[in-house]
Amino acid sequence: MLKTIGQQQGRRSWAEPWKIKMVEPLSITSRKKREKALKKAGYNTFLLKSKDVYIDLLTDSGTSAMSDRQWAGMMLGDESYAGSINFYHLEKAVRKYYSYKHLVPTHQGRGAEHLISQVQIKEGQIVPGNMYFTTTRLHQEMAGGKFVDVIIDEAHNVNSDHPFKGNIDIEKLEQLIETHGADKIAYVSLAGTVNMAGGQPVSMENIKAVKALCDKHGILLYLDATRLVENAWFIQKREDGYQDKSIKKILFEFCSYSDGAWMSGKKDHLVNIGGWVAVNDDKVFDKLRNLVVVYEGLHTYGGMAGRDMEAMAIGIKESVKDKHINARIGQVRYLGQLLEDWGIPIVKPVGGHAIFLDAKAFYPHIPQDQFPAQTLAANIYLDSGVRGMERGIVSAGRDPKTGDHRYPKLELMRLTIPRRVYTEAHMEVIAESVKAVYDAREEARGLKMVYEPEYLRFFQARFEPVS
Ligand code: F0G
């Protein structure tokens, strides 16, 4: 019997609930070519051309394969400037699965983050959240807010096997409210799963406790819904009382404890572009709907084509099916298991969308300001053409007040798995490359930053090897 992850009674418990109808060739390059390409890209995997990449694990954002139903939906795009039928399909899907009353579409997640931050944050207010995300925090700061991390301590420890490392620490949040007063809190920002912590989930018990605390003080609770379907899977597998509930039901219940959410549709929704912000309050909706016409487009398309909204509405329905999400996370866990079996240091437990390699454990000899995770991403690319990304000190950026690097505890390199794109054999190729780089870890040398953009520096920064 094959050794597979998630075996039940000797039988394989999951496989992809689809077959492949169309294929896209991959480009396999030589080491010499990769050396040239990486140098030209300033040792930043974001600056590589995709033609120079073999297996692309840069992100799971906008990289999903759409289904034949979604492609058929694209042909039904109603490209009217106002009142497109596709908008109403999308609105219906968000109401049905995510529970919210009002929908404002945006071109992608950060468009939605911009709108909600501008509408709900006043200069000097605090936004507590369960670990920062790059674009989320920047929009909160640009609206005059200050992000404060209130995630549980276990989230910052790569080896903690806490089943819900994305949880908010209720005591930390309570303390923050006590110190500053509820008026000073713009809203609580809760993401499930937590990207920067390794795709770690939040429990239903935790969101209920956060909601109760928010209600007590009259504070709003908004969700980053980007990977909430994945979060629902962890609740189903790990939380008492949810084993027999469908992903759909868990997702709806989770959202029902919040006042609204923003969404990067490019992840869970199985589309290549799009996002939204959705709320229950009529007045907040009015403000969002007014602002969307300034930055994104009319409130019935918000930066998306009609066809994109149709594909998204169909993608939402596909994404909440138990079989889909079992296979999606099953594949991520398969890769994680291979690496764990070989003793390679990764964030545990494996999260929903990616494997996060612990760069500090790979390269204890490289100081954090010589960018160990950036170095690791570069070395894996050089080894095999597999492209991942840095999620450590470069991503954390600088403190806006002091101008110093922020030194996050987690110095990680992310191998992000696109949905419905690669096969199990690809996972094995990836694991072999990571092992080869791990075996050669002592020879690795760090990097220095030679160009640093002002905002979200990880996207465009350039590096050179230290001499
Ligand atoms: N929130 C989370 C948790 C995200 O992971 C992202 C994007 C966003 C918001 C912003 O959405 O990209 O549509 O504007 N994450 C991508 C990633 C870029 O690779 O993790 P967006």
CSV table of C-alpha atoms in Angstrom, one decimal, residues 220-460:
chain,number,residue,atom,x,y,z
A,220,LEU,CA,-16.4,46.3,15.5
A,221,LEU,CA,-14.9,43.0,14.3
A,222,TYR,CA,-13.8,42.7,10.7
A,223,LEU,CA,-12.3,39.7,9.0
A,224,ASP,CA,-9.7,39.2,6.4
A,225,ALA,CA,-11.6,36.5,4.6
A,226,THR,CA,-8.9,35.7,2.0
A,227,ARG,CA,-8.3,32.1,3.1
A,228,LEU,CA,-11.3,31.5,5.3
A,229,VAL,CA,-12.4,28.4,3.5
A,230,GLU,CA,-9.1,26.9,4.4
A,231,ASN,CA,-9.6,28.0,7.9
A,232,ALA,CA,-13.0,26.2,8.0
A,233,TRP,CA,-11.2,23.0,7.0
A,234,PHE,CA,-9.0,23.2,10.1
A,235,ILE,CA,-12.0,23.8,12.3
A,236,GLN,CA,-13.7,20.8,10.8
A,237,LYS,CA,-10.7,18.6,11.4
A,238,ARG,CA,-9.5,19.9,14.8
A,239,GLU,CA,-12.3,21.5,16.8
A,240,ASP,CA,-14.8,19.5,18.9
A,241,GLY,CA,-18.3,19.6,17.5
A,242,TYR,CA,-17.4,20.4,13.9
A,243,GLN,CA,-16.4,17.0,12.5
A,244,ASP,CA,-19.8,16.4,11.0
A,245,LYS,CA,-20.5,20.0,9.8
A,246,SER,CA,-19.9,20.9,6.2
A,247,ILE,CA,-17.2,23.5,5.2
A,248,LYS,CA,-20.1,25.7,4.0
A,249,LYS,CA,-21.8,25.7,7.4
A,250,ILE,CA,-18.6,26.3,9.3
A,251,LEU,CA,-17.7,29.2,6.9
A,252,PHE,CA,-21.1,30.8,7.4
A,253,GLU,CA,-21.0,30.5,11.1
A,254,PHE,CA,-17.5,31.9,11.4
A,255,CYS,CA,-18.5,35.0,9.3
A,256,SER,CA,-21.7,35.4,11.3
A,257,TYR,CA,-19.6,36.6,14.3
A,258,SER,CA,-18.2,39.5,12.4
A,259,ASP,CA,-19.5,42.9,11.2
A,260,GLY,CA,-17.9,42.5,7.8
A,261,ALA,CA,-14.9,41.3,5.8
A,262,TRP,CA,-12.5,42.2,3.0
A,263,MET,CA,-11.4,39.6,0.5
A,264,SER,CA,-8.7,38.8,-2.0
A,265,GLY,CA,-10.7,36.7,-4.3
A,266,LYS,CA,-7.4,35.6,-5.9
A,267,LYS,CA,-7.0,32.9,-3.3
A,268,ASP,CA,-10.0,30.9,-2.0
A,269,HIS,CA,-12.3,32.0,-4.8
A,270,LEU,CA,-10.2,30.2,-7.5
A,271,VAL,CA,-9.9,33.1,-9.9
A,272,ASN,CA,-7.0,35.1,-11.3
A,273,ILE,CA,-8.2,38.6,-10.3
A,274,GLY,CA,-10.8,40.3,-8.1
A,275,GLY,CA,-11.8,41.1,-4.5
A,276,TRP,CA,-14.5,42.6,-2.4
A,277,VAL,CA,-15.4,44.2,0.9
A,278,ALA,CA,-18.7,43.3,2.5
A,279,VAL,CA,-20.5,44.6,5.6
A,280,ASN,CA,-23.8,44.4,7.4
A,281,ASP,CA,-24.2,48.0,8.5
A,282,ASP,CA,-26.1,50.2,6.1
A,283,LYS,CA,-24.2,53.4,6.9
A,284,VAL,CA,-20.8,51.8,6.5
A,285,PHE,CA,-21.9,50.4,3.2
A,286,ASP,CA,-23.0,53.8,2.0
A,287,LYS,CA,-19.5,55.2,2.7
A,288,LEU,CA,-17.8,52.3,1.1
A,289,ARG,CA,-20.0,52.5,-2.0
A,290,ASN,CA,-19.3,56.1,-2.3
A,291,LEU,CA,-15.5,55.7,-2.0
A,292,VAL,CA,-15.3,52.8,-4.4
A,293,VAL,CA,-16.2,55.0,-7.3
A,294,VAL,CA,-13.2,57.3,-6.6
A,295,TYR,CA,-10.6,54.5,-6.5
A,296,GLU,CA,-11.9,51.4,-8.2
A,297,GLY,CA,-14.9,51.9,-10.4
A,298,LEU,CA,-18.7,51.9,-10.1
A,299,HIS,CA,-20.2,50.0,-7.2
A,300,THR,CA,-21.5,47.2,-9.5
A,301,TYR,CA,-18.0,46.3,-10.9
A,302,GLY,CA,-15.4,48.0,-8.6
A,303,GLY,CA,-12.4,47.3,-11.0
A,304,MET,CA,-13.5,43.9,-12.2
A,305,ALA,CA,-14.9,43.0,-15.7
A,306,GLY,CA,-18.3,41.4,-15.7
A,307,ARG,CA,-16.7,38.1,-16.8
A,308,ASP,CA,-14.4,38.1,-13.8
A,309,MET,CA,-17.3,38.6,-11.4
A,310,GLU,CA,-19.1,35.6,-13.0
A,311,ALA,CA,-16.0,33.4,-12.7
A,312,MET,CA,-15.7,34.5,-9.1
A,313,ALA,CA,-19.3,33.7,-8.3
A,314,ILE,CA,-18.9,30.2,-9.7
A,315,GLY,CA,-15.5,29.8,-8.0
A,316,ILE,CA,-17.0,30.6,-4.6
A,317,LYS,CA,-19.5,27.7,-5.0
A,318,GLU,CA,-16.7,25.3,-6.0
A,319,SER,CA,-14.4,26.5,-3.3
A,320,VAL,CA,-16.7,25.6,-0.4
A,321,LYS,CA,-17.1,22.0,-1.4
A,322,ASP,CA,-15.6,19.6,1.1
A,323,LYS,CA,-13.9,17.5,-1.6
A,324,HIS,CA,-12.2,20.5,-3.1
A,325,ILE,CA,-10.7,21.7,0.1
A,326,ASN,CA,-9.7,18.2,1.2
A,327,ALA,CA,-7.6,17.8,-1.9
A,328,ARG,CA,-6.2,21.3,-1.8
A,329,ILE,CA,-4.9,21.1,1.8
A,330,GLY,CA,-4.1,17.4,1.4
A,331,GLN,CA,-1.6,18.4,-1.3
A,332,VAL,CA,0.0,21.0,0.9
A,333,ARG,CA,0.3,18.5,3.7
A,334,TYR,CA,1.8,15.9,1.4
A,335,LEU,CA,4.7,18.2,0.7
A,336,GLY,CA,5.0,19.1,4.3
A,337,GLN,CA,5.2,15.4,5.3
A,338,LEU,CA,7.9,14.7,2.8
A,339,LEU,CA,10.0,17.5,4.2
A,340,GLU,CA,9.3,16.6,7.8
A,341,ASP,CA,10.3,13.0,7.2
A,342,TRP,CA,13.6,14.2,5.9
A,343,GLY,CA,14.2,16.4,9.0
A,344,ILE,CA,14.0,19.7,7.2
A,345,PRO,CA,13.0,22.6,9.5
A,346,ILE,CA,9.6,23.9,8.6
A,347,VAL,CA,6.8,25.7,10.5
A,348,LYS,CA,4.6,23.2,12.3
A,349,PRO,CA,1.9,22.2,12.1
A,350,VAL,CA,1.7,22.7,8.3
A,351,GLY,CA,-0.8,25.4,7.4
A,352,GLY,CA,-3.4,25.7,4.6
A,353,HIS,CA,-1.7,27.3,1.6
A,354,ALA,CA,2.0,26.8,1.9
A,355,ILE,CA,5.1,25.3,3.4
A,356,PHE,CA,7.2,27.8,5.4
A,357,LEU,CA,10.8,26.8,5.7
A,358,ASP,CA,12.6,28.1,8.8
A,359,ALA,CA,15.5,30.1,7.4
A,360,LYS,CA,17.0,30.7,10.8
A,361,ALA,CA,17.3,27.0,11.3
A,362,PHE,CA,18.7,26.5,7.8
A,363,TYR,CA,21.3,29.2,8.1
A,364,PRO,CA,22.1,29.9,11.8
A,365,HIS,CA,25.4,31.4,10.5
A,366,ILE,CA,23.7,34.2,8.5
A,367,PRO,CA,22.6,37.2,10.6
A,368,GLN,CA,19.1,38.4,10.1
A,369,ASP,CA,20.2,41.7,8.5
A,370,GLN,CA,21.9,39.6,5.8
A,371,PHE,CA,18.5,38.2,4.9
A,372,PRO,CA,18.6,34.4,5.5
A,373,ALA,CA,15.1,33.8,4.0
A,374,GLN,CA,15.8,35.9,0.9
A,375,THR,CA,19.1,33.9,0.6
A,376,LEU,CA,17.2,30.6,0.9
A,377,ALA,CA,14.7,31.6,-1.8
A,378,ALA,CA,17.6,32.5,-4.1
A,379,ASN,CA,19.3,29.2,-3.4
A,380,ILE,CA,16.3,27.0,-4.1
A,381,TYR,CA,15.7,28.8,-7.3
A,382,LEU,CA,19.3,28.3,-8.3
A,383,ASP,CA,19.1,24.6,-7.5
A,384,SER,CA,16.0,23.7,-9.4
A,385,GLY,CA,14.1,26.7,-10.8
A,386,VAL,CA,11.5,26.3,-8.1
A,387,ARG,CA,10.4,29.9,-7.1
A,388,GLY,CA,9.2,30.7,-3.6
A,389,MET,CA,9.3,34.0,-1.6
A,390,GLU,CA,10.8,35.6,1.4
A,391,ARG,CA,8.6,36.1,4.5
A,392,GLY,CA,11.0,37.5,7.0
A,393,ILE,CA,12.8,40.7,7.7
A,394,VAL,CA,12.5,42.0,4.1
A,395,SER,CA,8.7,41.5,4.1
A,396,ALA,CA,8.5,43.1,7.6
A,397,GLY,CA,9.9,46.4,6.3
A,398,ARG,CA,10.9,49.3,8.5
A,399,ASP,CA,9.3,50.9,11.5
A,400,PRO,CA,7.7,54.1,10.2
A,401,LYS,CA,8.7,56.0,13.4
A,402,THR,CA,12.3,54.9,13.9
A,403,GLY,CA,13.2,54.0,10.3
A,404,ASP,CA,14.9,50.8,11.5
A,405,HIS,CA,14.4,47.3,10.1
A,406,ARG,CA,11.6,45.5,12.0
A,407,TYR,CA,13.2,42.2,13.2
A,408,PRO,CA,10.4,39.6,13.1
A,409,LYS,CA,10.9,36.4,15.2
A,410,LEU,CA,9.8,34.4,12.1
A,411,GLU,CA,12.4,34.4,9.3
A,412,LEU,CA,10.6,32.2,6.8
A,413,MET,CA,10.8,31.2,3.2
A,414,ARG,CA,7.4,30.4,1.7
A,415,LEU,CA,6.7,27.6,-0.9
A,416,THR,CA,3.1,28.5,-1.8
A,417,ILE,CA,1.0,26.0,-3.6
A,418,PRO,CA,-1.4,27.3,-6.3
A,419,ARG,CA,-4.8,25.6,-6.3
A,420,ARG,CA,-5.5,22.9,-8.8
A,421,VAL,CA,-2.3,23.5,-10.7
A,422,TYR,CA,0.5,21.1,-9.8
A,423,THR,CA,0.6,17.3,-9.2
A,424,GLU,CA,2.0,15.1,-6.5
A,425,ALA,CA,5.1,14.4,-8.7
A,426,HIS,CA,5.8,18.1,-8.6
A,427,MET,CA,5.6,18.1,-4.8
A,428,GLU,CA,8.3,15.4,-4.8
A,429,VAL,CA,10.5,17.4,-7.2
A,430,ILE,CA,10.1,20.4,-4.9
A,431,ALA,CA,10.9,18.4,-1.8
A,432,GLU,CA,14.1,17.0,-3.4
A,433,SER,CA,15.3,20.5,-4.3
A,434,VAL,CA,14.7,21.7,-0.7
A,435,LYS,CA,16.6,18.7,0.6
A,436,ALA,CA,19.6,19.4,-1.8
A,437,VAL,CA,19.7,23.0,-0.6
A,438,TYR,CA,19.4,21.9,3.1
A,439,ASP,CA,22.3,19.5,2.6
A,440,ALA,CA,24.5,22.3,1.3
A,441,ARG,CA,23.4,24.8,4.0
A,442,GLU,CA,26.8,25.4,5.5
A,443,GLU,CA,28.2,26.8,2.3
A,444,ALA,CA,25.5,29.4,2.0
A,445,ARG,CA,26.4,33.1,2.2
A,446,GLY,CA,24.0,36.0,2.9
A,447,LEU,CA,22.9,39.0,0.9
A,448,LYS,CA,23.1,42.8,1.2
A,449,MET,CA,20.3,45.1,0.0
A,450,VAL,CA,21.4,47.5,-2.7
A,451,TYR,CA,18.1,49.0,-3.6
A,452,GLU,CA,15.2,49.6,-1.3
A,453,PRO,CA,11.8,50.9,-2.4
A,454,GLU,CA,9.7,53.0,0.1
A,455,TYR,CA,6.6,50.8,0.3
A,456,LEU,CA,6.3,47.0,0.5
A,457,ARG,CA,10.0,46.7,-0.2
A,458,PHE,CA,10.0,42.9,-0.7
A,459,PHE,CA,8.3,43.2,-4.1
A,460,GLN,CA,11.0,45.3,-5.7
